[in-house]
PDB file of C-alpha atoms in Angstrom:
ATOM      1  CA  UNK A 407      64.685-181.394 -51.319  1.00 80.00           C
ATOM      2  CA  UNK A 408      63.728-177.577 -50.837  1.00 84.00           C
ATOM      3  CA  UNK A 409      64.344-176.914 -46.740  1.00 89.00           C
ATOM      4  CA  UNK A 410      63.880-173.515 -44.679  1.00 93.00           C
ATOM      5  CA  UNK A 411      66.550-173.416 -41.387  1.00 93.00           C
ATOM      6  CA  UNK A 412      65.844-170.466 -39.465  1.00 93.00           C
ATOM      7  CA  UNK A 413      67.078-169.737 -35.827  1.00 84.00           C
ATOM      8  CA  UNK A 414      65.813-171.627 -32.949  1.00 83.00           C
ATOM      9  CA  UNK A 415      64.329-169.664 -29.795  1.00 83.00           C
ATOM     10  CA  UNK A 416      62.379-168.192 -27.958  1.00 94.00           C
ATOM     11  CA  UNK A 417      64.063-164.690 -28.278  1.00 95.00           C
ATOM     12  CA  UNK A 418      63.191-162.244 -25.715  1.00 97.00           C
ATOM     13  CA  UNK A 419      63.979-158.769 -26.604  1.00 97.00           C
ATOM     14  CA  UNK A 420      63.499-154.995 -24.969  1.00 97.00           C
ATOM     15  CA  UNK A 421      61.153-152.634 -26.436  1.00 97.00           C
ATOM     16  CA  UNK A 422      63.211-150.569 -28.960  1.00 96.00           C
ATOM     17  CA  UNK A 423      65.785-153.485 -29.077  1.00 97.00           C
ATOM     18  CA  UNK A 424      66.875-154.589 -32.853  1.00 97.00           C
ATOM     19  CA  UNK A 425      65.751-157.383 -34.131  1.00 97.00           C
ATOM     20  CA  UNK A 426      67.244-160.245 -36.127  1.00 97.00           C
ATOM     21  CA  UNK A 427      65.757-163.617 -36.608  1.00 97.00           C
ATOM     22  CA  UNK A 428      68.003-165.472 -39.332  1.00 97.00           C
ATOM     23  CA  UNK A 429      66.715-168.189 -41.994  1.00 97.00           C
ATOM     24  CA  UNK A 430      68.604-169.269 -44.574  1.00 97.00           C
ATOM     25  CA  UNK A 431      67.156-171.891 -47.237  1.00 95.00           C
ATOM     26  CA  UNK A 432      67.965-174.915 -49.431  1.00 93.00           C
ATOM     27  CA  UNK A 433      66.329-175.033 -53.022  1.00 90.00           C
ATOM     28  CA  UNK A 434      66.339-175.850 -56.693  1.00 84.00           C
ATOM     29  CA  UNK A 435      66.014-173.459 -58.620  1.00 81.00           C
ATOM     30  CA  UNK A 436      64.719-170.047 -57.875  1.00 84.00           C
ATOM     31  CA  UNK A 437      62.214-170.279 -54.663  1.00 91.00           C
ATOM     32  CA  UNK A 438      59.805-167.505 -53.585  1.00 91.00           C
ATOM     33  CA  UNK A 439      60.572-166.191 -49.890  1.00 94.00           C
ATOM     34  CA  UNK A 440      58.103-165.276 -47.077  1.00 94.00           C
ATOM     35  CA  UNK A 441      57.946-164.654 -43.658  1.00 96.00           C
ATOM     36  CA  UNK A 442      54.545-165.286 -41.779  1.00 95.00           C
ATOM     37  CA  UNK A 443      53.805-163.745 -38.425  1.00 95.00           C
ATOM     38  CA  UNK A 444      51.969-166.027 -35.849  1.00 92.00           C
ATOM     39  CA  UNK A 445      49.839-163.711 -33.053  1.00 91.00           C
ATOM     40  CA  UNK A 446      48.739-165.711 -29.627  1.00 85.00           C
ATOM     41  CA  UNK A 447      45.693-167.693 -30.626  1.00 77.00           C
ATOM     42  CA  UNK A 448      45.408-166.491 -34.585  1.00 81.00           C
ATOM     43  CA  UNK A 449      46.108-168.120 -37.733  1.00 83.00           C
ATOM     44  CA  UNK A 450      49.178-167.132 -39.658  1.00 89.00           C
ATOM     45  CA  UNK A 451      49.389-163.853 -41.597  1.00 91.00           C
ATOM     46  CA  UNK A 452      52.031-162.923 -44.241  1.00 92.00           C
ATOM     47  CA  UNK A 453      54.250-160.346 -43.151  1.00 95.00           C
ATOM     48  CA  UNK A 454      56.556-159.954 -46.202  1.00 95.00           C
ATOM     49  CA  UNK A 455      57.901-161.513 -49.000  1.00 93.00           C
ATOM     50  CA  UNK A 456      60.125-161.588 -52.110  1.00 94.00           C
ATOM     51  CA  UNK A 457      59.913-163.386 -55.119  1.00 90.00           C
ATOM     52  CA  UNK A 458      63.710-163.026 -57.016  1.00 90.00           C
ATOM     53  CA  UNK A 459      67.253-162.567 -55.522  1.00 92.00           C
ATOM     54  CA  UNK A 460      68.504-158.741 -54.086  1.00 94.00           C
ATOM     55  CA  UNK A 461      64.258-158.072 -53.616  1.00 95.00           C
ATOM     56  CA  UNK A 462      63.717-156.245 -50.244  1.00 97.00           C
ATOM     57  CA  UNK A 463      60.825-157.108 -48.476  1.00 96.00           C
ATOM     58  CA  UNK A 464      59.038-155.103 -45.617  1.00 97.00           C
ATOM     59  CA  UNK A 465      55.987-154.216 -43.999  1.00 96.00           C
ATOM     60  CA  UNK A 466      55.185-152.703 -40.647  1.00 95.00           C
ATOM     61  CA  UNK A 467      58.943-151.918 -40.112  1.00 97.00           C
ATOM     62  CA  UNK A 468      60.022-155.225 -40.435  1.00 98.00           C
ATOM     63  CA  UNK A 469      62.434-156.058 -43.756  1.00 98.00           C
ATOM     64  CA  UNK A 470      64.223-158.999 -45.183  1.00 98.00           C
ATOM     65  CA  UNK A 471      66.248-159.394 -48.287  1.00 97.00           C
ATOM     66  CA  UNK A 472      66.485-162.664 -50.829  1.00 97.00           C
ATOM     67  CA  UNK A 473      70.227-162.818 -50.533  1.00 96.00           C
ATOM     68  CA  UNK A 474      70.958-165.757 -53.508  1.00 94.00           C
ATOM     69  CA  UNK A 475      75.059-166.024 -52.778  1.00 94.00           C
ATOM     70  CA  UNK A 476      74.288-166.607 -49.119  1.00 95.00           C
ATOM     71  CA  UNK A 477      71.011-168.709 -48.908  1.00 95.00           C
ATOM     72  CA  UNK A 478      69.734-166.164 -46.524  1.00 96.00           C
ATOM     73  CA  UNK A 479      66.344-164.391 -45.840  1.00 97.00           C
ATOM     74  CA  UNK A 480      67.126-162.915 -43.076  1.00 98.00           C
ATOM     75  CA  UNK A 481      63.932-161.116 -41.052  1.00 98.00           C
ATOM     76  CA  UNK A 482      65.186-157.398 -39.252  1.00 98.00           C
ATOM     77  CA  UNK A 483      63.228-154.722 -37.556  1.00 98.00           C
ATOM     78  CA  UNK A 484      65.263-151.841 -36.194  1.00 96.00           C
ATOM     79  CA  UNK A 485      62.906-150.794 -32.678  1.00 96.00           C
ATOM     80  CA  UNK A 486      60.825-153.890 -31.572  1.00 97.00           C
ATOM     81  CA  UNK A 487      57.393-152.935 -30.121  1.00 97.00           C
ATOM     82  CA  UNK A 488      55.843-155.083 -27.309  1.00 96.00           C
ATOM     83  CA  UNK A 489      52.594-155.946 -29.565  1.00 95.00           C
ATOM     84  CA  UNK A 490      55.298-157.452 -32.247  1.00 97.00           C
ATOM     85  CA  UNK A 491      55.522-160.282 -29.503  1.00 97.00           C
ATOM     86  CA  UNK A 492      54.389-163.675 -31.571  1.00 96.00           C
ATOM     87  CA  UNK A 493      55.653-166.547 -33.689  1.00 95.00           C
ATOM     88  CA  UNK A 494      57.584-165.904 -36.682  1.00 96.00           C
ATOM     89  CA  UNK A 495      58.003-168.065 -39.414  1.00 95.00           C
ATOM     90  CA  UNK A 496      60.282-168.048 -42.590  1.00 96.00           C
ATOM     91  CA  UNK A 497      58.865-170.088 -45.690  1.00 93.00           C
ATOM     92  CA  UNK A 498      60.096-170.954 -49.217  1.00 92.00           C
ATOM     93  CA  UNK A 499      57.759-171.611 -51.965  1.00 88.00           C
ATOM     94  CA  UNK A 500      59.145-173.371 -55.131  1.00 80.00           C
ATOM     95  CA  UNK A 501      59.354-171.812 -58.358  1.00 70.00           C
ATOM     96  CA  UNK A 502      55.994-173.009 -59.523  1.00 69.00           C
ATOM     97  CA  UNK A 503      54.420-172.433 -56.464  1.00 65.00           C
ATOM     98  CA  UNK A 504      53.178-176.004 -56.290  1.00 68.00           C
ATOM     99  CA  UNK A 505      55.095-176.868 -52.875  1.00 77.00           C
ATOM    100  CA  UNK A 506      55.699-174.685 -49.531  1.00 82.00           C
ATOM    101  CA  UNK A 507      57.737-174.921 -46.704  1.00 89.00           C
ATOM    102  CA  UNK A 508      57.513-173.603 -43.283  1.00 91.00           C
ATOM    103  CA  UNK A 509      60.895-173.600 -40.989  1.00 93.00           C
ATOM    104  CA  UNK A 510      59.554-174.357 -37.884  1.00 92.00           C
ATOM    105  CA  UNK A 511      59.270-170.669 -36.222  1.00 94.00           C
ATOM    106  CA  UNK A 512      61.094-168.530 -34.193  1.00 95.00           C
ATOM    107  CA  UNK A 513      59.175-167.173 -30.661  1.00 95.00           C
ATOM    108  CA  UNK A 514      59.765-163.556 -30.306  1.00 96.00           C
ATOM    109  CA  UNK A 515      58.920-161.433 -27.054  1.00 97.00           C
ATOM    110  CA  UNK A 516      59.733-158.146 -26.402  1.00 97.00           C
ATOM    111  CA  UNK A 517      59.186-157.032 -22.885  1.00 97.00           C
ATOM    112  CA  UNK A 518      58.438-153.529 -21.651  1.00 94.00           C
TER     113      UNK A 518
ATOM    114  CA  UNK B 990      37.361-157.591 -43.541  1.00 68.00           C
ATOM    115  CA  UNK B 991      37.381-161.482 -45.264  1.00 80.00           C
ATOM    116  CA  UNK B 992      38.335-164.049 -43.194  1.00 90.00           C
ATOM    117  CA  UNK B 993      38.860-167.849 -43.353  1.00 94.00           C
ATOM    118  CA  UNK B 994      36.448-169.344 -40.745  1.00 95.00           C
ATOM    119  CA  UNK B 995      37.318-172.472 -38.523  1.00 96.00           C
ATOM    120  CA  UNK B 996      35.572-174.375 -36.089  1.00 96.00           C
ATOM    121  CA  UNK B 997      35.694-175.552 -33.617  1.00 96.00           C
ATOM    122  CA  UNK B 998      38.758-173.586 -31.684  1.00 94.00           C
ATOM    123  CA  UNK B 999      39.413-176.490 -29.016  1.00 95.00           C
ATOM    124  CA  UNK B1000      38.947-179.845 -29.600  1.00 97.00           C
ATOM    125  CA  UNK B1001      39.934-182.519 -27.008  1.00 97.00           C
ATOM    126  CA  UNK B1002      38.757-185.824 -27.496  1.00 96.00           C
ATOM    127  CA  UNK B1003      39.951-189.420 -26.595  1.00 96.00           C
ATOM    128  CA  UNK B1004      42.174-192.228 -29.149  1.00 95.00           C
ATOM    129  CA  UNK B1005      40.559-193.683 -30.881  1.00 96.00           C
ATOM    130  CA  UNK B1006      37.467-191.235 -30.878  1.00 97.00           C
ATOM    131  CA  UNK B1007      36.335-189.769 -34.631  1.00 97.00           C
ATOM    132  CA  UNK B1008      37.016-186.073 -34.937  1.00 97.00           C
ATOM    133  CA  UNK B1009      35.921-183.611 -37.578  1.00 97.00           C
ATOM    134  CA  UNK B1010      37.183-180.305 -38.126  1.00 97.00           C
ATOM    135  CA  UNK B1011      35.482-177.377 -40.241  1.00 97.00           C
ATOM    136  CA  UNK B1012      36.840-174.325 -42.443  1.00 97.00           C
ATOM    137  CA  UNK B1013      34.705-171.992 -44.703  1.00 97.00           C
ATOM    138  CA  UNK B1014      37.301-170.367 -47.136  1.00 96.00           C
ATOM    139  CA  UNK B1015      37.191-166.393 -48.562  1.00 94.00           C
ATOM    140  CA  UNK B1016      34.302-166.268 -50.433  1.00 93.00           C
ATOM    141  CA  UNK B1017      35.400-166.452 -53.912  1.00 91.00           C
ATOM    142  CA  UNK B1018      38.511-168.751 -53.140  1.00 92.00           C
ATOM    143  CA  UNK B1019      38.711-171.513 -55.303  1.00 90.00           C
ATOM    144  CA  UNK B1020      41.801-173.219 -53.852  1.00 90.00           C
ATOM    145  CA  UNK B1021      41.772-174.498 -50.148  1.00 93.00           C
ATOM    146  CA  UNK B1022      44.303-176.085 -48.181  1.00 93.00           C
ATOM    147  CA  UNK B1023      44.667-177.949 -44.879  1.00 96.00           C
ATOM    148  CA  UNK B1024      47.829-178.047 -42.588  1.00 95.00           C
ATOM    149  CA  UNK B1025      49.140-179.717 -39.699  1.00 96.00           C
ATOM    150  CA  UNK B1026      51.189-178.095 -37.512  1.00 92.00           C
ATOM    151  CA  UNK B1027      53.109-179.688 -34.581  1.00 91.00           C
ATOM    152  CA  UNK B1028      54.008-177.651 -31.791  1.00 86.00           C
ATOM    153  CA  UNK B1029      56.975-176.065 -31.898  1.00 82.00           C
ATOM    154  CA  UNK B1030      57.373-176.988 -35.740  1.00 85.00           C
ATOM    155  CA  UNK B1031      56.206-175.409 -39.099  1.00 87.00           C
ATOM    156  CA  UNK B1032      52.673-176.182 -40.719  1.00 91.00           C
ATOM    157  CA  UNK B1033      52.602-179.141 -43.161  1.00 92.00           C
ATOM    158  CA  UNK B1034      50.690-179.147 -45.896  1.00 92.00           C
ATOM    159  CA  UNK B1035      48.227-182.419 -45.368  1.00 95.00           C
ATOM    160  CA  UNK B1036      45.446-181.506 -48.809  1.00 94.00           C
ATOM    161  CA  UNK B1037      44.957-179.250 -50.989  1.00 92.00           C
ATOM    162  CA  UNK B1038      41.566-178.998 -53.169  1.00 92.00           C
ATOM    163  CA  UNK B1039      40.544-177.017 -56.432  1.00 91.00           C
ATOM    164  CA  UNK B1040      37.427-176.469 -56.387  1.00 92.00           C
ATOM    165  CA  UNK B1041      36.052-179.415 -55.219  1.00 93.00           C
ATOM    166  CA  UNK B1042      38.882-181.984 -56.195  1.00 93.00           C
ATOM    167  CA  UNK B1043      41.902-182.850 -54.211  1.00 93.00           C
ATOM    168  CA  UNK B1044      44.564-181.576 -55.714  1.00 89.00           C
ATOM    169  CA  UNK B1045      47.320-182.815 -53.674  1.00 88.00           C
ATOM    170  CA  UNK B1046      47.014-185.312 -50.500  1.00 92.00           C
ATOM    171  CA  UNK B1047      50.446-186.919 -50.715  1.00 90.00           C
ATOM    172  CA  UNK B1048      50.716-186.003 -47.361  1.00 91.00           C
ATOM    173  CA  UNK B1049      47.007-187.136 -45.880  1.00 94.00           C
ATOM    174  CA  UNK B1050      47.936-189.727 -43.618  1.00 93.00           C
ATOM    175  CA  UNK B1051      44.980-192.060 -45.658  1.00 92.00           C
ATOM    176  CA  UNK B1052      44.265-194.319 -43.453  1.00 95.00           C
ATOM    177  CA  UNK B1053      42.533-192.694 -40.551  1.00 97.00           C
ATOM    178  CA  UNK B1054      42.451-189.140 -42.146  1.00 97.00           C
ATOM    179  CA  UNK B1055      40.072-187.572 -44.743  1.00 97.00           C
ATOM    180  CA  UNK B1056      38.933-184.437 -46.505  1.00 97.00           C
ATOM    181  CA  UNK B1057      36.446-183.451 -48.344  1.00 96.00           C
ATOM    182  CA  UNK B1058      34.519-180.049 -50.133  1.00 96.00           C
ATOM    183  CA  UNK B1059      31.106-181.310 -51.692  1.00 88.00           C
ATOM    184  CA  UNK B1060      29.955-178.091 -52.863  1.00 90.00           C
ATOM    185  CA  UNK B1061      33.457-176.643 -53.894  1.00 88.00           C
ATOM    186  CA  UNK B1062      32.733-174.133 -50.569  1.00 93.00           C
ATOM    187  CA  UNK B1063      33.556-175.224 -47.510  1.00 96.00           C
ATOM    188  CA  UNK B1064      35.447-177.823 -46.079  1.00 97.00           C
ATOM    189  CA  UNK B1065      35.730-180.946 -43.184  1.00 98.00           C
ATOM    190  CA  UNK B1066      38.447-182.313 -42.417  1.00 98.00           C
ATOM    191  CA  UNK B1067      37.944-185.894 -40.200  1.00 98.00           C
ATOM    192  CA  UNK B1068      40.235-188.216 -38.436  1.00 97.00           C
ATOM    193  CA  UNK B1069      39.298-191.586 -37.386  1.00 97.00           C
ATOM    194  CA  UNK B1070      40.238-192.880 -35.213  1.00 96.00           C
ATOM    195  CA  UNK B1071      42.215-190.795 -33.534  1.00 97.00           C
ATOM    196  CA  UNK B1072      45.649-191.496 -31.942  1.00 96.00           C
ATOM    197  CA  UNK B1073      47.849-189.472 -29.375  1.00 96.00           C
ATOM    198  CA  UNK B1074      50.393-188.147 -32.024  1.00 95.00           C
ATOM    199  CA  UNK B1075      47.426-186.795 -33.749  1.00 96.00           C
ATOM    200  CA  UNK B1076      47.294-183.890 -31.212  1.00 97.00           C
ATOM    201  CA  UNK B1077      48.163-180.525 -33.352  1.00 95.00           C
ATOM    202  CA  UNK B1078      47.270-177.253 -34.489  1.00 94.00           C
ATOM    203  CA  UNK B1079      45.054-178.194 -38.069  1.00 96.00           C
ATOM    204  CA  UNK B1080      44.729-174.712 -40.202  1.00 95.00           C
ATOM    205  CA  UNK B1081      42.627-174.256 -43.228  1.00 96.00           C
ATOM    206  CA  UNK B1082      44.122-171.662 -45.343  1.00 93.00           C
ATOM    207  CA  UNK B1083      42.172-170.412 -48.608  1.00 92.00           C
ATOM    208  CA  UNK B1084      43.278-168.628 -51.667  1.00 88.00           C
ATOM    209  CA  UNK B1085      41.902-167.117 -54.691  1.00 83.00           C
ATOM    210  CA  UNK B1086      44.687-167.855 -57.995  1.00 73.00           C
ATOM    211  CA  UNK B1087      45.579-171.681 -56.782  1.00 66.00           C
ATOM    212  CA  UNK B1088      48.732-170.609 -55.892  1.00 69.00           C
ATOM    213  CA  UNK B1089      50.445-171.142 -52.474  1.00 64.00           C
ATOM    214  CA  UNK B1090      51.815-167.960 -52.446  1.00 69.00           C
ATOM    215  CA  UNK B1091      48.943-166.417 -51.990  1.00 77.00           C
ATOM    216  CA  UNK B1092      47.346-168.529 -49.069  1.00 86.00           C
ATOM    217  CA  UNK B1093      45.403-166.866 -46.081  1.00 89.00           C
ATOM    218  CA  UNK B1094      45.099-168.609 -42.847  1.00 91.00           C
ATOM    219  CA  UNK B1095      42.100-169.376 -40.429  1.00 93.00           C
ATOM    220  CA  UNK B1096      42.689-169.264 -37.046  1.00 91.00           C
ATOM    221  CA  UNK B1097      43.172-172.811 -36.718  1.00 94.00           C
ATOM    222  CA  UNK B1098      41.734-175.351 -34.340  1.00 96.00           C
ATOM    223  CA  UNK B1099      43.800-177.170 -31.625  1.00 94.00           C
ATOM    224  CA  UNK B1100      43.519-180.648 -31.242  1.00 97.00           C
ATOM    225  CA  UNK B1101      44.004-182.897 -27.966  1.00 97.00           C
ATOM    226  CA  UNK B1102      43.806-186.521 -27.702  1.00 97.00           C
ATOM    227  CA  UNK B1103      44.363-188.014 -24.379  1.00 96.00           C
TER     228      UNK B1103
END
């Protein structure tokens, strides 16, 4: 079935330090990709996404692009800030958008 | 700003004790769904209503948990009774097409069963 793997943590980072958190996916077909950003004691927001393969998503200076020959949907942000410290989570929705999967989020914390 | 409402924030209660957990979706959002989420894993989705009919609840766990939207508005979600491995984040997300991708996300409430 459709799967998200994305890297384990918690991944503490510098302010101004690059960031990479990797995911890479397993699906039928042609799957919608999102990342979701978790802040301390809030509900899940969407921080990008990208609905066919070579689409670049950002927002807020973080990107990620569907890469279709390498499964990937990897989530980058070139100078980490410390209020970007949360939980981040890469999902996959099917091609119908009838099912959605979470991976099961990456801890980021960027320190001062 | 819109927000999906949930209530309450905390909950701790003891097995085998009935729990009941509350969302009030977007206004305007016809499709709400309810997810579990483990800590230190990814949300699952438990139900998912149209409207006022389930949808989906492959995943509802039927035997001690149930959902239900009367009015097509809000929402409660209830488990009884409830057992140890029960303790979780539950989030109510809401969104206006029907379509997961789409969703937005309450703030969740945290369970704890002792």
């Amino acid at each position: 079935g459709d799967s998200v793997t994305q890297m384990e943590g918690p991944v503490t980072l510098s302010e101004e330090a690059f960031l990479t958190i990797n995911c890479t996916y397993t699906a039928t077909g042609y799957p919608s990709l999102f990342w979701y950003v978790q802040y301390p004691g809030e509900g899940l927001q969407l921080l990008l996404k990208a609905t066919k393969a070579d689409d670049k998503g950002s927002n807020k200076g973080f990107e990620a692009t569907y890469r279709k020959e390498t499964t990937s949907f990897h989530l980058e942000k070139g100078s980490v800030q410390v209020s970007d410290s949360a939980v981040y989570f890469c999902a996959l929705s099917d091609n119908n958008g009838n099912q959605f999967y979470f991976g099961t989020g990456t801890s980021l914390t960027v320190i001062p | 700003e819109a927000e999906v409402a949930q209530s309450p924030r905390y909950k701790i209660t003891e097995k085998s004790q009935a729990v009941a957990f509350w969302c009030d979706p977007i206004s305007g959002h016809a499709t709400l769904y309810w997810y579990r989420q483990i800590l230190g894993q990814g949300p699952e989705l438990l139900v998912q209503f149209q409207d006022e009919s389930v949808v989906d609840d492959s995943q509802l766990p039927k035997d001690r948990f149930s959902a239900e939207r009367l009015k097509g508005v809000d929402s409660t979600l209830k488990i009884q009774p409830a057992e140890l491995g029960d303790s979780a984040m539950y989030l109510c997300a809401s969104s206006p097409s029907g379509s997961l991708m789409e969703q937005f996300f309450g703030p969740g409430t945290r369970l704890t069963v002792l």
